Amino acid sequence: MFLYPNRWRVLSLLGIYGSLSLASQQASADTVETVIRLEETVPIESLANEVMDPQSSRFHEFYSPEEIRKIAGPSDIDYDRLLSQLKNDGAEIVRESPTHLTITIRAERNYLAQLNRRARSSLIKSHSLSPLNTVTAVNGLQSSPKRHPHLVRLHEVPLAFAGISPAAIKTAYGFDPIYQSGATATGQHVAIATFDGYTEGDVNHFWSMNNIKPAPVVDTISFNGTATFNANSAVETELDAEFTGMMAPGALVHVFASAANSDAGELAMFTAILDDNRAKVVNYSWGLCEDQLAISHKQDMDKVFARAIAQGVNILNASGDTGSDCDGDGSQAASYPATSPNVVGIGGTTLMITNGQASEKTWSGSGGGISKLYSKPDYQSALDSTKYTGRAFPDVAFNADPKSGQAVYAAGKSQVVGGTSMAAPQWAGFLTMVGAARGAKPLGFLNPILYALNTHDQSAYFRDVISGSNGKFSAGVGWDPTTGFGSLKASDLFTYLSHL
């Protein structure tokens, strides 16, 4: 009998030393594919803190999945024993993360439920010597609400209104000098995190009809089965890919479309993106209200988002389209995961162009407020503590009002849309351009950089949005929980971030 190091959680199910033979159970044939998470030898949050700490030798020296495995993963012996035990119990190994911190398995639900209970049993962990000790969580067994795209269609379209053109948007936000300098995103990888199937041809057609050159390239990465086509979801996915590539000509746009819109699907999706480790920018235009989030899933995703920072990946999330109250029931629930301290929350504005001059106000639907799940991160320490007691969001903003909407090409036709999911991919495209300008040196997590700016630099790099409200909160001078720092002055911010 092997003695396992005390650092591993000890997890037992069928008696103190029992394994979980599927054959010995009278389980249903309900087979589930899910992700199990293994306990780290070094917390992944420590690695994230190291790359953000200017005093650390690893400051902005980001980790690869293989390095994370060596530092934080189980020993090879422990890992191999775990795989053997899972297989002996009848579980199918579907996918292994190169970090050796997550494993996708397919097994009967009863087995997984017992494995989950074992992972959380403090009594058994003090006695068991099983290889299953390394498992610390089983994701997605409970029923979970579906994520919703932060997309708003403009149903009452004025006859002459076909949306603000890509050229007008680029001019309004100061992108023109970037492209005139010859800058492109050629060779840069950017990921679209989404659910369900879509049509690649629509995406390519959008870039062609808008003369985006060099043309971006889109592909689909399968990781948890074949995603079923859904017309509504497809509009979101095509919007995300089209607008990201529109702002980042020449980029390689990788669509990670989960076949399951669930807790397990979300975890598998982001794990696949980070395992792939090519994209340093991820657009995610889906979400749900914080009060709908299972705490166990929050804990799993906290690990994922910390890992993203450790690998130098920015995750941009649309902040929501129902203003300060995600649920719309007066509870002032916030929209997740824009509330995560390790995610860049993208709010929305109403863009007005008059005689060639652009101005903005807060779009009333812009998600924003104060998290009830997350404390205020260090980078927000300068925010008024009497007002902002937790993680406050969004961080930045872009055009999102469907009445100042932009046209996407989906379902074989142009459609005018709005929502913060129109804002997020345009920020993703911008950061992809920054990545190209920086070459082999990734930018790292954007939020600490932005919140460290003094008021002079904030005004130099952002158009402060000082009017309008999203319900409970009103815009004002400086950062606010409707549009964050405001919208970008693209050329100036591009120059600054490119040379940090």
Short mmCIF file of C-alpha atoms in Angstrom, two decimals:
data_model
loop_
_atom_site.label_atom_id
_atom_site.label_comp_id
_atom_site.label_asym_id
_atom_site.label_seq_id
_atom_site.Cartn_x
_atom_site.Cartn_y
_atom_site.Cartn_z
CA MET A 1 0.00 0.00 0.00
CA PHE A 2 1.39 3.41 -0.99
CA LEU A 3 1.46 6.33 1.41
CA TYR A 4 0.54 9.60 -0.25
CA PRO A 5 1.94 12.99 0.79
CA ASN A 6 -0.11 14.94 3.31
CA ARG A 7 -0.52 17.76 0.82
CA TRP A 8 -3.16 15.76 -1.08
CA ARG A 9 -6.78 15.87 -0.07
CA VAL A 10 -7.84 12.44 1.13
CA LEU A 11 -11.11 11.43 -0.42
CA SER A 12 -13.02 8.23 0.15
CA LEU A 13 -16.45 6.96 -0.72
CA LEU A 14 -17.18 3.32 -0.03
CA GLY A 15 -15.52 2.76 3.29
CA ILE A 16 -12.26 4.28 4.39
CA TYR A 17 -10.10 2.46 1.83
CA GLY A 18 -12.70 1.71 -0.80
CA SER A 19 -12.47 2.43 -4.49
CA LEU A 20 -15.43 3.30 -6.66
CA SER A 21 -15.94 0.32 -8.92
CA LEU A 22 -18.81 1.07 -11.23
CA ALA A 23 -19.55 -2.61 -11.51
CA SER A 24 -20.25 -2.79 -7.78
CA GLN A 25 -22.88 -0.07 -7.92
CA GLN A 26 -26.46 -0.30 -8.98
CA ALA A 27 -26.12 2.97 -10.83
CA SER A 28 -28.23 4.25 -13.63
CA ALA A 29 -26.83 4.31 -17.14
CA ASP A 30 -26.90 8.13 -17.05
CA THR A 31 -23.42 8.86 -18.39
CA VAL A 32 -22.00 12.32 -17.90
CA GLU A 33 -18.90 14.04 -19.26
CA THR A 34 -17.43 16.44 -16.75
CA VAL A 35 -14.22 18.06 -15.60
CA ILE A 36 -12.60 17.02 -12.35
CA ARG A 37 -10.20 19.44 -10.70
CA LEU A 38 -7.09 18.30 -8.85
CA GLU A 39 -5.62 20.06 -5.87
CA GLU A 40 -2.59 22.22 -6.59
CA THR A 41 0.70 21.78 -4.75
CA VAL A 42 1.15 25.53 -5.16
CA PRO A 43 -2.02 27.64 -5.41
CA ILE A 44 -2.58 28.93 -8.93
CA GLU A 45 -3.43 32.30 -7.37
CA SER A 46 0.17 32.53 -6.17
CA LEU A 47 1.41 32.21 -9.73
CA ALA A 48 -1.03 34.90 -10.87
CA ASN A 49 0.15 37.23 -8.10
CA GLU A 50 3.78 36.65 -9.04
CA VAL A 51 3.36 37.78 -12.63
CA MET A 52 1.52 40.92 -11.47
CA ASP A 53 3.97 41.86 -8.71
CA PRO A 54 6.66 44.32 -9.88
CA GLN A 55 8.90 43.09 -7.03
CA SER A 56 8.72 39.47 -8.18
CA SER A 57 11.36 37.84 -10.35
CA ARG A 58 8.44 36.50 -12.43
CA PHE A 59 6.88 39.93 -13.06
CA HIS A 60 5.37 39.75 -16.56
CA GLU A 61 7.21 36.46 -17.12
CA PHE A 62 4.15 34.35 -17.82
CA TYR A 63 3.78 30.65 -17.24
CA SER A 64 3.15 27.99 -19.85
CA PRO A 65 0.79 25.11 -19.05
CA GLU A 66 3.82 22.83 -18.84
CA GLU A 67 5.49 25.08 -16.28
CA ILE A 68 2.29 25.17 -14.24
CA ARG A 69 2.32 21.37 -14.27
CA LYS A 70 5.87 21.24 -12.91
CA ILE A 71 5.20 23.82 -10.20
CA ALA A 72 1.60 23.23 -9.15
CA GLY A 73 0.58 19.84 -10.52
CA PRO A 74 0.73 16.47 -8.77
CA SER A 75 3.79 14.31 -9.11
CA ASP A 76 3.87 12.10 -12.18
CA ILE A 77 3.56 9.04 -9.95
CA ASP A 78 0.46 10.39 -8.17
CA TYR A 79 -1.07 11.50 -11.45
CA ASP A 80 -0.54 8.13 -13.14
CA ARG A 81 -2.01 6.30 -10.16
CA LEU A 82 -5.07 8.53 -10.30
CA LEU A 83 -5.59 7.79 -13.98
CA SER A 84 -5.26 4.07 -13.31
CA GLN A 85 -7.78 4.21 -10.49
CA LEU A 86 -10.30 6.14 -12.59
CA LYS A 87 -9.96 3.65 -15.42
CA ASN A 88 -10.25 0.72 -13.02
CA ASP A 89 -13.47 2.24 -11.72
CA GLY A 90 -14.82 2.29 -15.26
CA ALA A 91 -14.41 5.98 -16.03
CA GLU A 92 -13.29 7.00 -19.52
CA ILE A 93 -10.49 9.56 -19.75
CA VAL A 94 -11.65 12.02 -22.40
CA ARG A 95 -9.09 14.80 -22.12
CA GLU A 96 -6.11 15.69 -19.97
CA SER A 97 -4.91 19.23 -19.36
CA PRO A 98 -1.17 19.70 -19.91
CA THR A 99 -1.15 21.28 -16.44
CA HIS A 100 -2.33 17.95 -14.95
CA LEU A 101 -4.70 20.04 -12.81
CA THR A 102 -7.89 19.08 -14.63
CA ILE A 103 -9.07 15.91 -16.32
CA THR A 104 -12.20 15.51 -18.42
CA ILE A 105 -13.81 12.15 -17.75
CA ARG A 106 -16.96 10.35 -18.83
CA ALA A 107 -18.65 8.18 -16.22
CA GLU A 108 -22.00 7.33 -14.70
CA ARG A 109 -23.59 10.17 -12.76
CA ASN A 110 -23.81 8.15 -9.53
CA TYR A 111 -20.10 7.48 -9.64
CA LEU A 112 -19.33 11.15 -10.20
CA ALA A 113 -21.69 12.22 -7.43
CA GLN A 114 -19.92 9.88 -5.00
CA LEU A 115 -16.55 11.11 -6.22
CA ASN A 116 -17.70 14.67 -5.56
CA ARG A 117 -18.87 13.80 -2.05
CA ARG A 118 -15.55 12.11 -1.45
CA ALA A 119 -13.69 15.22 -2.57
CA ARG A 120 -15.55 17.29 0.02
CA SER A 121 -15.36 14.85 2.93
CA SER A 122 -13.10 16.15 5.70
CA LEU A 123 -13.65 12.95 7.75
CA ILE A 124 -12.55 10.52 5.08
CA LYS A 125 -9.68 12.67 3.86
CA SER A 126 -7.94 12.20 7.19
CA HIS A 127 -7.86 8.41 6.77
CA SER A 128 -7.92 7.45 3.10
CA LEU A 129 -4.85 6.39 1.15
CA SER A 130 -6.60 6.17 -2.21
CA PRO A 131 -5.16 7.61 -5.43
CA LEU A 132 -8.44 9.54 -5.68
CA ASN A 133 -7.04 11.81 -2.94
CA THR A 134 -5.86 14.21 -5.62
CA VAL A 135 -9.40 15.09 -6.75
CA THR A 136 -10.64 18.28 -5.13
CA ALA A 137 -13.82 19.02 -7.11
CA VAL A 138 -16.19 17.50 -9.67
CA ASN A 139 -17.77 20.19 -11.79
CA GLY A 140 -21.27 20.55 -13.14
CA LEU A 141 -23.23 17.68 -11.61
CA GLN A 142 -25.93 19.97 -10.31
CA SER A 143 -28.43 21.51 -12.70
CA SER A 144 -27.20 24.93 -13.77
CA PRO A 145 -28.82 27.90 -15.47
CA LYS A 146 -27.92 28.61 -19.05
CA ARG A 147 -25.65 31.51 -19.86
CA HIS A 148 -27.25 34.26 -21.91
CA PRO A 149 -25.65 36.28 -24.70
CA HIS A 150 -25.40 40.00 -23.95
CA LEU A 151 -26.93 40.86 -27.30
CA VAL A 152 -29.81 43.18 -28.15
CA ARG A 153 -31.40 43.28 -31.59
CA LEU A 154 -32.90 46.50 -32.90
CA HIS A 155 -36.34 45.33 -33.98
CA GLU A 156 -37.68 48.72 -34.99
CA VAL A 157 -35.06 49.73 -37.50
CA PRO A 158 -35.56 53.09 -39.21
CA LEU A 159 -35.81 52.50 -42.92
CA ALA A 160 -32.62 54.44 -43.69
CA PHE A 161 -30.59 53.12 -40.73
CA ALA A 162 -28.29 50.22 -41.54
CA GLY A 163 -26.10 50.65 -38.49
CA ILE A 164 -22.96 52.72 -37.93
CA SER A 165 -20.40 51.53 -40.47
CA PRO A 166 -17.10 49.93 -39.47
CA ALA A 167 -15.25 52.89 -41.01
CA ALA A 168 -17.26 55.39 -38.95
CA ILE A 169 -16.70 53.38 -35.76
CA LYS A 170 -12.96 53.24 -36.33
CA THR A 171 -12.82 56.98 -36.93
CA ALA A 172 -15.01 57.77 -33.91
CA TYR A 173 -12.71 55.85 -31.58
CA GLY A 174 -9.41 56.94 -33.09
CA PHE A 175 -8.32 53.73 -34.79
CA ASP A 176 -7.45 55.33 -38.13
CA PRO A 177 -3.85 56.36 -37.26
CA ILE A 178 -3.12 52.80 -36.12
CA TYR A 179 -4.10 51.30 -39.48
CA GLN A 180 -2.55 54.16 -41.45
CA SER A 181 0.78 53.32 -39.80
CA GLY A 182 0.57 49.90 -41.44
CA ALA A 183 -0.10 48.02 -38.20
CA THR A 184 -2.05 44.75 -38.46
CA ALA A 185 -2.75 41.78 -36.22
CA THR A 186 -1.28 39.30 -38.69
CA GLY A 187 -0.15 36.16 -36.90
CA GLN A 188 -1.90 37.06 -33.63
CA HIS A 189 -4.25 34.55 -32.03
CA VAL A 190 -7.50 35.59 -30.36
CA ALA A 191 -10.12 33.28 -28.85
CA ILE A 192 -13.91 33.56 -28.90
CA ALA A 193 -15.52 31.73 -25.96
CA THR A 194 -19.10 30.85 -26.84
CA PHE A 195 -21.85 28.23 -26.87
CA ASP A 196 -23.54 26.28 -29.67
CA GLY A 197 -22.80 26.17 -33.38
CA TYR A 198 -22.50 28.96 -35.94
CA THR A 199 -21.67 29.47 -39.63
CA GLU A 200 -18.06 30.24 -40.50
CA GLY A 201 -19.15 31.41 -43.95
CA ASP A 202 -21.15 34.29 -42.45
CA VAL A 203 -18.07 35.50 -40.61
CA ASN A 204 -15.90 35.42 -43.71
CA HIS A 205 -18.61 37.17 -45.72
CA PHE A 206 -18.75 40.03 -43.19
CA TRP A 207 -15.01 40.61 -43.45
CA SER A 208 -15.18 40.45 -47.24
CA MET A 209 -18.13 42.83 -47.60
CA ASN A 210 -16.41 45.34 -45.31
CA ASN A 211 -13.07 44.99 -47.10
CA ILE A 212 -11.13 44.01 -43.98
CA LYS A 213 -7.54 43.55 -45.16
CA PRO A 214 -5.52 41.59 -44.53
CA ALA A 215 -8.42 39.23 -44.04
CA PRO A 216 -8.63 37.54 -40.65
CA VAL A 217 -8.88 33.76 -40.55
CA VAL A 218 -11.55 31.98 -38.50
CA ASP A 219 -11.58 28.38 -37.35
CA THR A 220 -13.53 26.31 -34.83
CA ILE A 221 -11.89 24.38 -32.01
CA SER A 222 -13.85 21.35 -30.79
CA PHE A 223 -13.22 20.21 -27.22
CA ASN A 224 -16.44 18.75 -25.76
CA GLY A 225 -18.26 17.38 -28.76
CA THR A 226 -19.97 18.93 -31.75
CA ALA A 227 -21.93 22.04 -30.87
CA THR A 228 -25.49 22.00 -32.18
CA PHE A 229 -26.45 24.97 -34.34
CA ASN A 230 -28.76 27.46 -32.63
CA ALA A 231 -29.94 30.47 -34.63
CA ASN A 232 -29.95 32.90 -31.70
CA SER A 233 -26.59 31.76 -30.34
CA ALA A 234 -25.12 31.88 -33.84
CA VAL A 235 -25.81 35.62 -34.10
CA GLU A 236 -23.81 36.15 -30.91
CA THR A 237 -20.91 33.99 -31.99
CA GLU A 238 -20.75 35.50 -35.47
CA LEU A 239 -20.92 39.00 -34.00
CA ASP A 240 -18.02 38.24 -31.66
CA ALA A 241 -15.83 36.79 -34.39
CA GLU A 242 -16.75 39.42 -36.99
CA PHE A 243 -16.16 42.47 -34.79
CA THR A 244 -12.97 41.09 -33.25
CA GLY A 245 -11.50 40.50 -36.71
CA MET A 246 -12.86 43.82 -37.97
CA MET A 247 -10.68 45.62 -35.43
CA ALA A 248 -7.76 43.19 -35.80
CA PRO A 249 -7.13 42.63 -39.53
CA GLY A 250 -5.04 39.56 -40.22
CA ALA A 251 -5.77 37.95 -36.85
CA LEU A 252 -6.28 34.23 -36.37
CA VAL A 253 -9.70 34.00 -34.72
CA HIS A 254 -10.29 30.72 -32.88
CA VAL A 255 -13.90 29.99 -31.92
CA PHE A 256 -14.19 27.68 -28.90
CA ALA A 257 -17.88 26.76 -29.06
CA SER A 258 -19.05 24.60 -26.17
CA ALA A 259 -21.57 21.91 -27.01
CA ALA A 260 -23.02 22.29 -23.49
CA ASN A 261 -24.37 25.59 -22.13
CA SER A 262 -23.81 24.75 -18.47
CA ASP A 263 -21.36 25.02 -15.60
CA ALA A 264 -19.41 22.04 -16.92
CA GLY A 265 -19.46 23.46 -20.45
CA GLU A 266 -18.15 26.82 -19.31
CA LEU A 267 -15.32 25.26 -17.32
CA ALA A 268 -14.39 22.94 -20.19
CA MET A 269 -14.41 25.87 -22.63
CA PHE A 270 -12.02 28.09 -20.69
CA THR A 271 -9.83 25.15 -19.77
CA ALA A 272 -9.53 24.28 -23.48
CA ILE A 273 -8.59 27.87 -24.35
CA LEU A 274 -5.88 28.01 -21.70
CA ASP A 275 -4.61 24.54 -22.55
CA ASP A 276 -4.34 25.64 -26.20
CA ASN A 277 -2.26 28.62 -24.97
CA ARG A 278 -2.08 30.48 -28.27
CA ALA A 279 -4.52 33.33 -27.68
CA LYS A 280 -3.57 36.01 -25.16
CA VAL A 281 -6.92 37.75 -25.65
CA VAL A 282 -10.29 36.03 -25.08
CA ASN A 283 -13.70 37.53 -25.84
CA TYR A 284 -16.63 36.22 -23.82
CA SER A 285 -20.01 37.84 -24.43
CA TRP A 286 -22.13 35.54 -22.28
CA GLY A 287 -23.02 35.58 -18.62
CA LEU A 288 -25.57 35.15 -15.87
CA CYS A 289 -26.53 36.93 -12.66
CA GLU A 290 -24.33 36.47 -9.60
CA ASP A 291 -27.26 35.21 -7.54
CA GLN A 292 -27.70 32.32 -10.01
CA LEU A 293 -24.10 31.18 -9.67
CA ALA A 294 -23.35 28.00 -7.73
CA ILE A 295 -20.58 28.63 -5.21
CA SER A 296 -18.83 25.41 -6.22
CA HIS A 297 -18.73 26.60 -9.83
CA LYS A 298 -17.51 30.03 -8.75
CA GLN A 299 -14.61 28.31 -6.99
CA ASP A 300 -13.77 26.32 -10.12
CA MET A 301 -13.90 29.39 -12.36
CA ASP A 302 -11.85 31.46 -9.91
CA LYS A 303 -9.05 28.96 -10.48
CA VAL A 304 -9.47 29.25 -14.26
CA PHE A 305 -9.43 33.05 -14.26
CA ALA A 306 -6.37 33.13 -11.99
CA ARG A 307 -4.66 30.70 -14.35
CA ALA A 308 -5.44 33.04 -17.25
CA ILE A 309 -3.52 35.83 -15.51
CA ALA A 310 -0.62 33.48 -14.77
CA GLN A 311 -0.44 32.67 -18.50
CA GLY A 312 -0.70 36.33 -19.57
CA VAL A 313 -4.24 36.03 -20.95
CA ASN A 314 -6.82 38.85 -20.85
CA ILE A 315 -10.45 37.69 -20.67
CA LEU A 316 -12.88 40.40 -21.76
CA ASN A 317 -16.49 39.95 -20.70
CA ALA A 318 -19.57 41.94 -21.71
CA SER A 319 -21.02 43.49 -18.54
CA GLY A 320 -24.70 42.86 -19.30
CA ASP A 321 -27.65 44.57 -20.95
CA THR A 322 -30.10 45.18 -18.10
CA GLY A 323 -28.38 48.07 -16.36
CA SER A 324 -27.48 47.91 -12.68
CA ASP A 325 -29.98 45.12 -11.93
CA CYS A 326 -29.06 41.88 -13.70
CA ASP A 327 -32.24 40.11 -12.58
CA GLY A 328 -34.52 43.08 -13.19
CA ASP A 329 -36.26 42.36 -9.89
CA GLY A 330 -34.92 45.22 -7.79
CA SER A 331 -32.22 43.11 -6.13
CA GLN A 332 -29.40 44.96 -7.90
CA ALA A 333 -27.75 41.63 -8.70
CA ALA A 334 -24.53 42.01 -10.68
CA SER A 335 -23.60 40.21 -13.90
CA TYR A 336 -21.05 37.40 -13.76
CA PRO A 337 -18.26 36.88 -14.78
CA ALA A 338 -17.72 40.60 -15.45
CA THR A 339 -17.60 40.91 -11.65
CA SER A 340 -14.60 38.60 -11.35
CA PRO A 341 -11.53 40.62 -10.26
CA ASN A 342 -9.51 38.65 -12.84
CA VAL A 343 -11.71 39.60 -15.81
CA VAL A 344 -11.95 42.87 -17.76
CA GLY A 345 -15.59 44.01 -17.67
CA ILE A 346 -16.78 45.87 -20.78
CA GLY A 347 -19.70 48.29 -20.36
CA GLY A 348 -21.78 50.13 -22.94
CA THR A 349 -22.34 53.63 -24.25
CA THR A 350 -24.64 55.40 -26.68
CA LEU A 351 -22.44 56.76 -29.46
CA MET A 352 -23.51 59.96 -31.20
CA ILE A 353 -21.74 61.30 -34.29
CA THR A 354 -22.64 64.87 -35.23
CA ASN A 355 -20.85 66.69 -38.06
CA GLY A 356 -18.07 64.14 -37.84
CA GLN A 357 -17.61 64.64 -34.09
CA ALA A 358 -18.19 61.73 -31.71
CA SER A 359 -19.65 62.00 -28.23
CA GLU A 360 -21.04 59.43 -25.82
CA LYS A 361 -23.34 58.98 -22.88
CA THR A 362 -24.03 55.96 -20.71
CA TRP A 363 -26.31 53.44 -22.38
CA SER A 364 -29.11 52.72 -19.95
CA GLY A 365 -28.62 48.97 -20.41
CA SER A 366 -24.93 48.97 -19.51
CA GLY A 367 -24.32 46.37 -16.83
CA GLY A 368 -22.47 47.81 -13.87
CA GLY A 369 -22.44 47.97 -10.12
CA ILE A 370 -20.86 46.25 -7.14
CA SER A 371 -20.28 42.54 -6.68
CA LYS A 372 -21.77 40.76 -3.69
CA LEU A 373 -19.43 37.80 -4.21
CA TYR A 374 -16.03 39.43 -4.62
CA SER A 375 -14.19 41.84 -2.36
CA LYS A 376 -12.56 44.91 -3.83
CA PRO A 377 -9.31 43.93 -5.60
CA ASP A 378 -6.08 45.72 -4.76
CA TYR A 379 -6.04 47.53 -8.09
CA GLN A 380 -9.31 49.27 -7.12
CA SER A 381 -8.05 50.39 -3.71
CA ALA A 382 -8.21 54.06 -4.72
CA LEU A 383 -11.98 53.90 -5.32
CA ASP A 384 -14.13 55.46 -2.61
CA SER A 385 -14.46 52.74 0.05
CA THR A 386 -17.72 54.22 1.35
CA LYS A 387 -19.34 53.65 -2.05
CA TYR A 388 -17.52 50.64 -3.45
CA THR A 389 -17.31 47.91 -0.86
CA GLY A 390 -16.68 45.07 -3.32
CA ARG A 391 -15.38 44.50 -6.82
CA ALA A 392 -16.94 47.31 -8.85
CA PHE A 393 -17.45 47.05 -12.59
CA PRO A 394 -17.26 47.60 -15.57
CA ASP A 395 -13.69 48.67 -16.22
CA VAL A 396 -14.06 50.24 -19.69
CA ALA A 397 -16.76 50.74 -22.31
CA PHE A 398 -17.62 50.99 -26.01
CA ASN A 399 -20.68 51.61 -28.19
CA ALA A 400 -23.52 49.25 -27.18
CA ASP A 401 -26.88 50.98 -27.58
CA PRO A 402 -28.86 49.20 -30.33
CA LYS A 403 -30.13 52.63 -31.44
CA SER A 404 -26.52 53.49 -32.28
CA GLY A 405 -26.02 49.90 -33.36
CA GLN A 406 -23.78 48.25 -35.89
CA ALA A 407 -24.56 45.68 -38.55
CA VAL A 408 -23.46 42.07 -38.33
CA TYR A 409 -23.89 39.46 -41.01
CA ALA A 410 -25.71 36.42 -39.63
CA ALA A 411 -28.27 33.95 -40.91
CA GLY A 412 -27.44 35.09 -44.43
CA LYS A 413 -28.36 38.75 -43.91
CA SER A 414 -27.20 41.97 -42.30
CA GLN A 415 -28.76 42.70 -38.91
CA VAL A 416 -28.40 45.79 -36.73
CA VAL A 417 -27.51 44.81 -33.17
CA GLY A 418 -26.46 46.31 -29.88
CA GLY A 419 -25.64 45.22 -26.35
CA THR A 420 -22.40 45.02 -24.44
CA SER A 421 -21.57 41.94 -26.52
CA MET A 422 -21.14 44.42 -29.37
CA ALA A 423 -18.69 46.37 -27.21
CA ALA A 424 -16.55 43.52 -25.88
CA PRO A 425 -15.26 42.05 -29.17
CA GLN A 426 -14.18 45.46 -30.42
CA TRP A 427 -12.08 45.82 -27.30
CA ALA A 428 -10.79 42.29 -27.92
CA GLY A 429 -9.75 43.30 -31.42
CA PHE A 430 -7.97 46.36 -30.05
CA LEU A 431 -5.99 44.32 -27.51
CA THR A 432 -5.09 41.86 -30.25
CA MET A 433 -3.59 44.77 -32.19
CA VAL A 434 -1.64 45.74 -29.06
CA GLY A 435 -0.39 42.17 -28.80
CA ALA A 436 0.88 42.30 -32.37
CA ALA A 437 2.73 45.56 -31.68
CA ARG A 438 4.35 44.08 -28.58
CA GLY A 439 5.55 40.97 -30.39
CA ALA A 440 6.83 38.23 -28.11
CA LYS A 441 6.13 40.20 -24.91
CA PRO A 442 2.47 39.80 -23.86
CA LEU A 443 0.82 42.78 -22.19
CA GLY A 444 -0.41 40.92 -19.13
CA PHE A 445 -3.58 41.64 -17.16
CA LEU A 446 -5.03 44.97 -18.30
CA ASN A 447 -6.89 46.06 -15.16
CA PRO A 448 -3.92 46.83 -12.87
CA ILE A 449 -2.41 48.88 -15.69
CA LEU A 450 -5.54 50.98 -16.15
CA TYR A 451 -6.28 51.58 -12.48
CA ALA A 452 -2.67 52.74 -11.94
CA LEU A 453 -3.09 55.59 -14.43
CA ASN A 454 -3.14 59.09 -12.96
CA THR A 455 -5.99 61.44 -13.86
CA HIS A 456 -3.95 63.15 -16.58
CA ASP A 457 -3.22 59.86 -18.32
CA GLN A 458 -6.80 58.69 -17.90
CA SER A 459 -7.99 61.74 -19.82
CA ALA A 460 -5.27 61.18 -22.44
CA TYR A 461 -6.25 57.59 -23.16
CA PHE A 462 -10.01 57.56 -22.48
CA ARG A 463 -13.09 59.53 -23.43
CA ASP A 464 -14.70 60.01 -20.04
CA VAL A 465 -18.44 59.38 -20.19
CA ILE A 466 -20.03 61.79 -17.70
CA SER A 467 -23.76 61.67 -18.47
CA GLY A 468 -26.51 59.06 -18.31
CA SER A 469 -27.21 56.23 -15.89
CA ASN A 470 -27.76 52.48 -15.84
CA GLY A 471 -30.45 52.56 -13.16
CA LYS A 472 -28.97 52.79 -9.68
CA PHE A 473 -25.71 54.37 -10.81
CA SER A 474 -25.04 57.59 -12.71
CA ALA A 475 -22.04 58.52 -14.81
CA GLY A 476 -19.65 61.14 -13.51
CA VAL A 477 -16.13 62.46 -13.85
CA GLY A 478 -13.54 59.70 -13.66
CA TRP A 479 -14.26 56.03 -13.13
CA ASP A 480 -17.88 55.06 -12.41
CA PRO A 481 -19.92 51.82 -12.31
CA THR A 482 -21.73 52.55 -15.57
CA THR A 483 -18.89 52.78 -18.11
CA GLY A 484 -15.74 52.41 -16.01
CA PHE A 485 -13.01 54.72 -17.29
CA GLY A 486 -15.07 55.32 -20.43
CA SER A 487 -14.29 54.47 -24.03
CA LEU A 488 -10.83 54.32 -25.52
CA LYS A 489 -8.93 56.89 -27.53
CA ALA A 490 -7.55 54.04 -29.55
CA SER A 491 -4.42 55.51 -31.12
CA ASP A 492 -3.12 57.07 -27.90
CA LEU A 493 -3.89 54.05 -25.74
CA PHE A 494 -2.39 51.76 -28.40
CA THR A 495 0.88 53.68 -28.33
CA TYR A 496 0.99 53.63 -24.53
CA LEU A 497 0.24 49.92 -24.13
CA SER A 498 2.51 48.92 -27.00
CA HIS A 499 5.53 50.48 -25.30
CA LEU A 500 4.98 49.49 -21.67
#
